[in-house]
mmCIF file of C-alpha atoms in Angstrom:
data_model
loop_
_atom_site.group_PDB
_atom_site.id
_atom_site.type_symbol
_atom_site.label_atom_id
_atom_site.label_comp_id
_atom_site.label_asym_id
_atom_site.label_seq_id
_atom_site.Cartn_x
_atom_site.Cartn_y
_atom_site.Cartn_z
ATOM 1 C CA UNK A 1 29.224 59.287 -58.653
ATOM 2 C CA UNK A 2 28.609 58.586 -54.992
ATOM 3 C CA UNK A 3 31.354 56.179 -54.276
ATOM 4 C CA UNK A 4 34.257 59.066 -55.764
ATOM 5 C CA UNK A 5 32.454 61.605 -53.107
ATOM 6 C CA UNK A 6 32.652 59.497 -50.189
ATOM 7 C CA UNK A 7 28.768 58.437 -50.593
ATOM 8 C CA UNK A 8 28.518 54.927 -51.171
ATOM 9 C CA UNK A 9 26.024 53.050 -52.807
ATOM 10 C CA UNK A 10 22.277 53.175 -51.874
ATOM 11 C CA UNK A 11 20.088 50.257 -50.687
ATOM 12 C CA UNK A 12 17.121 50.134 -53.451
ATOM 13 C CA UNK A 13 13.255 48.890 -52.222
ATOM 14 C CA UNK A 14 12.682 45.115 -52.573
ATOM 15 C CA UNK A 15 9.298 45.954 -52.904
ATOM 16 C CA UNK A 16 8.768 49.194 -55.342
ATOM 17 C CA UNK A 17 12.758 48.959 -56.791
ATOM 18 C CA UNK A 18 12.807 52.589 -57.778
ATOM 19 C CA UNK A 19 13.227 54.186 -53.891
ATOM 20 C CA UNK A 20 15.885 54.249 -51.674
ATOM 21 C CA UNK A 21 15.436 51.903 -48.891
ATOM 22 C CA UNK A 22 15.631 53.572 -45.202
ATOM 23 C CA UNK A 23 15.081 50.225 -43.096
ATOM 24 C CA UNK A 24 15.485 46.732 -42.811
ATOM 25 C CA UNK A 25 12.931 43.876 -42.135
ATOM 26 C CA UNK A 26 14.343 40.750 -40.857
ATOM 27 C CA UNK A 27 11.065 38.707 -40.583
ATOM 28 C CA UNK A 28 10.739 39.697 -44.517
ATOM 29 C CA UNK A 29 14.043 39.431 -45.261
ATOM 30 C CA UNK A 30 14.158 42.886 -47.468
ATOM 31 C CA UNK A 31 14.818 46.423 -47.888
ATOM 32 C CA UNK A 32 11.825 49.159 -47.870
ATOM 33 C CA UNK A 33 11.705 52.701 -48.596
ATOM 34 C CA UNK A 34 9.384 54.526 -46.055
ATOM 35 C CA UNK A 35 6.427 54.457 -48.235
ATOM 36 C CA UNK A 36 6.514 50.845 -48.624
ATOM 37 C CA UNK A 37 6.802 49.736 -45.281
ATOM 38 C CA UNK A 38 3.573 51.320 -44.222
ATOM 39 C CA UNK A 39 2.094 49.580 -46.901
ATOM 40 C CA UNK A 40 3.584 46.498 -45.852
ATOM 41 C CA UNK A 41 3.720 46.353 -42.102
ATOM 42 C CA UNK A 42 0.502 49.046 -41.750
ATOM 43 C CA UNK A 43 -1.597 46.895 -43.166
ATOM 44 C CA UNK A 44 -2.423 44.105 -40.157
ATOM 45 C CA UNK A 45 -1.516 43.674 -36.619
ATOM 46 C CA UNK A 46 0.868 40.761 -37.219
ATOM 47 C CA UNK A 47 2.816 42.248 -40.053
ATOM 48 C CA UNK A 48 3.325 45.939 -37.337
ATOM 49 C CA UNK A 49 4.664 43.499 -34.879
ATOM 50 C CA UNK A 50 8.270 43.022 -37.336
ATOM 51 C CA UNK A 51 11.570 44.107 -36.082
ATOM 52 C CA UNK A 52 12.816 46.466 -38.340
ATOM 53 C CA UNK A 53 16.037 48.752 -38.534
ATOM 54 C CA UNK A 54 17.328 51.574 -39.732
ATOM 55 C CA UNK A 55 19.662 51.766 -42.597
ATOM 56 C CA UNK A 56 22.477 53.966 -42.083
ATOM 57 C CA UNK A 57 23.028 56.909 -44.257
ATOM 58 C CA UNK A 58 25.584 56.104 -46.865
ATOM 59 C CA UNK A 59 27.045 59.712 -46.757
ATOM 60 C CA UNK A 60 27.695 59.179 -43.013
ATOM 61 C CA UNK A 61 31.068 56.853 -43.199
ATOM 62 C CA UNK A 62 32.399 55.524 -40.095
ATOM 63 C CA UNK A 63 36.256 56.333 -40.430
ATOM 64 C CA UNK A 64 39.166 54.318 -39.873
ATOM 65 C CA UNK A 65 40.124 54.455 -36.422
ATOM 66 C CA UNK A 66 44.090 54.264 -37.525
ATOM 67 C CA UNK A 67 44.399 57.428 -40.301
ATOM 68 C CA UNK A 68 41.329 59.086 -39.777
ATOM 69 C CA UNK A 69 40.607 59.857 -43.296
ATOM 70 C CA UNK A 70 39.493 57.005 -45.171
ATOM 71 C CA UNK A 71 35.999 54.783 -44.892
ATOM 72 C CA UNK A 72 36.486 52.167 -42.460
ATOM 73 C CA UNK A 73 34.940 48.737 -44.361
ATOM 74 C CA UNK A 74 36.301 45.810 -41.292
ATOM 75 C CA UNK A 75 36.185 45.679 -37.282
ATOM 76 C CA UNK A 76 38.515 43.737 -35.906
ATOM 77 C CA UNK A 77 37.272 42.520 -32.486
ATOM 78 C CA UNK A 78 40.429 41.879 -31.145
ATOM 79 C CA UNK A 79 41.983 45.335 -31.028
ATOM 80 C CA UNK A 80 38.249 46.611 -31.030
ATOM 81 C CA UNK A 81 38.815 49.498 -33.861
ATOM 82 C CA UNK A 82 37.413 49.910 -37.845
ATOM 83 C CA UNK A 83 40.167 50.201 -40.272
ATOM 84 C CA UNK A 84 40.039 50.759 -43.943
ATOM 85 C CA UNK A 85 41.534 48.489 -46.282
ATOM 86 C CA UNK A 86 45.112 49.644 -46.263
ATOM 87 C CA UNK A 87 45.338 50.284 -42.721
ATOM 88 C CA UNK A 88 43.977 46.380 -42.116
ATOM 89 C CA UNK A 89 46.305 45.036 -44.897
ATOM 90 C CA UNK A 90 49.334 46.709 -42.624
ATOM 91 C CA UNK A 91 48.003 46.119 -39.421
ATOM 92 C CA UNK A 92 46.739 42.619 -40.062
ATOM 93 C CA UNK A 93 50.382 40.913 -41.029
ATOM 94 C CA UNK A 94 52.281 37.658 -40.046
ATOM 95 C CA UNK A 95 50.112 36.575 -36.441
ATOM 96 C CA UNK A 96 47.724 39.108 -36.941
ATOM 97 C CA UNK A 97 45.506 37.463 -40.016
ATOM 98 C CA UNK A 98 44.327 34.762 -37.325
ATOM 99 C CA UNK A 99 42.233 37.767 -35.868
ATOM 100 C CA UNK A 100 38.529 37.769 -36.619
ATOM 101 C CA UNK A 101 37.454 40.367 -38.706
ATOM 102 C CA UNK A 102 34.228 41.123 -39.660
ATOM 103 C CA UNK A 103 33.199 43.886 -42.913
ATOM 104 C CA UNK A 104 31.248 46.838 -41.875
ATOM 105 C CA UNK A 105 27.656 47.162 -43.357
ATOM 106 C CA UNK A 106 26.987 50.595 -42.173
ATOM 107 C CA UNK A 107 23.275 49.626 -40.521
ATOM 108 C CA UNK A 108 22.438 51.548 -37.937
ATOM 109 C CA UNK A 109 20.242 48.994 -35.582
ATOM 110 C CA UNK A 110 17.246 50.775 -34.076
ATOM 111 C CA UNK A 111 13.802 49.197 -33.333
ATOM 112 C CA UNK A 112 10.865 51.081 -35.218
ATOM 113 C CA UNK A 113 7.693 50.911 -33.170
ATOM 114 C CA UNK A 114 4.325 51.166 -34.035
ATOM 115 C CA UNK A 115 5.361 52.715 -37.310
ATOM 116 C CA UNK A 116 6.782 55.942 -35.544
ATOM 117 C CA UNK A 117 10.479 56.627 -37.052
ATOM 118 C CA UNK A 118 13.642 56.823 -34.741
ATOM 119 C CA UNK A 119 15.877 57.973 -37.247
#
């Protein structure tokens, strides 16, 4: 499966729920594969006006920034680096659990204009 080679799991369409989902609408609060967004945000001048972003490619894992080899799921924005689980779990002891923490979603954030894609 994708998760055992590193892929992680893919975003499905809100809108046709068999696609993958390549972007993000805020304004709509879903996912959309590239088909359905034209449809969507295409369609009038209002709807083309919604920020949208990219979703990152699952296969593309940001790695821990301690061991180097494992998918980095939490920032810490204290010591400003991505760490996967067991490299938080040691890193984040006694004092350290007071740091904030946040889990990485793996969205890339780009603004699509005008329906032209800056993937």
């Amino acid at each position: 499966d994708d998760c055992a080679r590193g892929g992680g799991m893919r975003t499905i369409c809100d809108v046709c729920e068999s696609a993958v989902a390549v972007l993000f609408c805020a304004a709509d609060e879903a996912a959309l594969c590239r088909p359905c967004d034209e449809k969507v945000h295409m369609c009038n001048k209002l709807a083309s006006r919604h920020v949208r972003v990219g979703l990152a490619d699952p296969n593309k894992l940001i790695r821990c920034d301690i061991c180097e080899s494992s998918p980095a799921f939490f920032y810490c924005d204290i010591d400003g680096t991505s760490l996967c689980l067991s490299c938080d779990m040691a890193v984040h002891v006694g004092g350290k659990r007071t740091h904030g923490r946040y889990l990485l979603l793996r969205q890339r954030v780009e603004e699509i204009n005008q329906g032209i894609w800056t993937m």
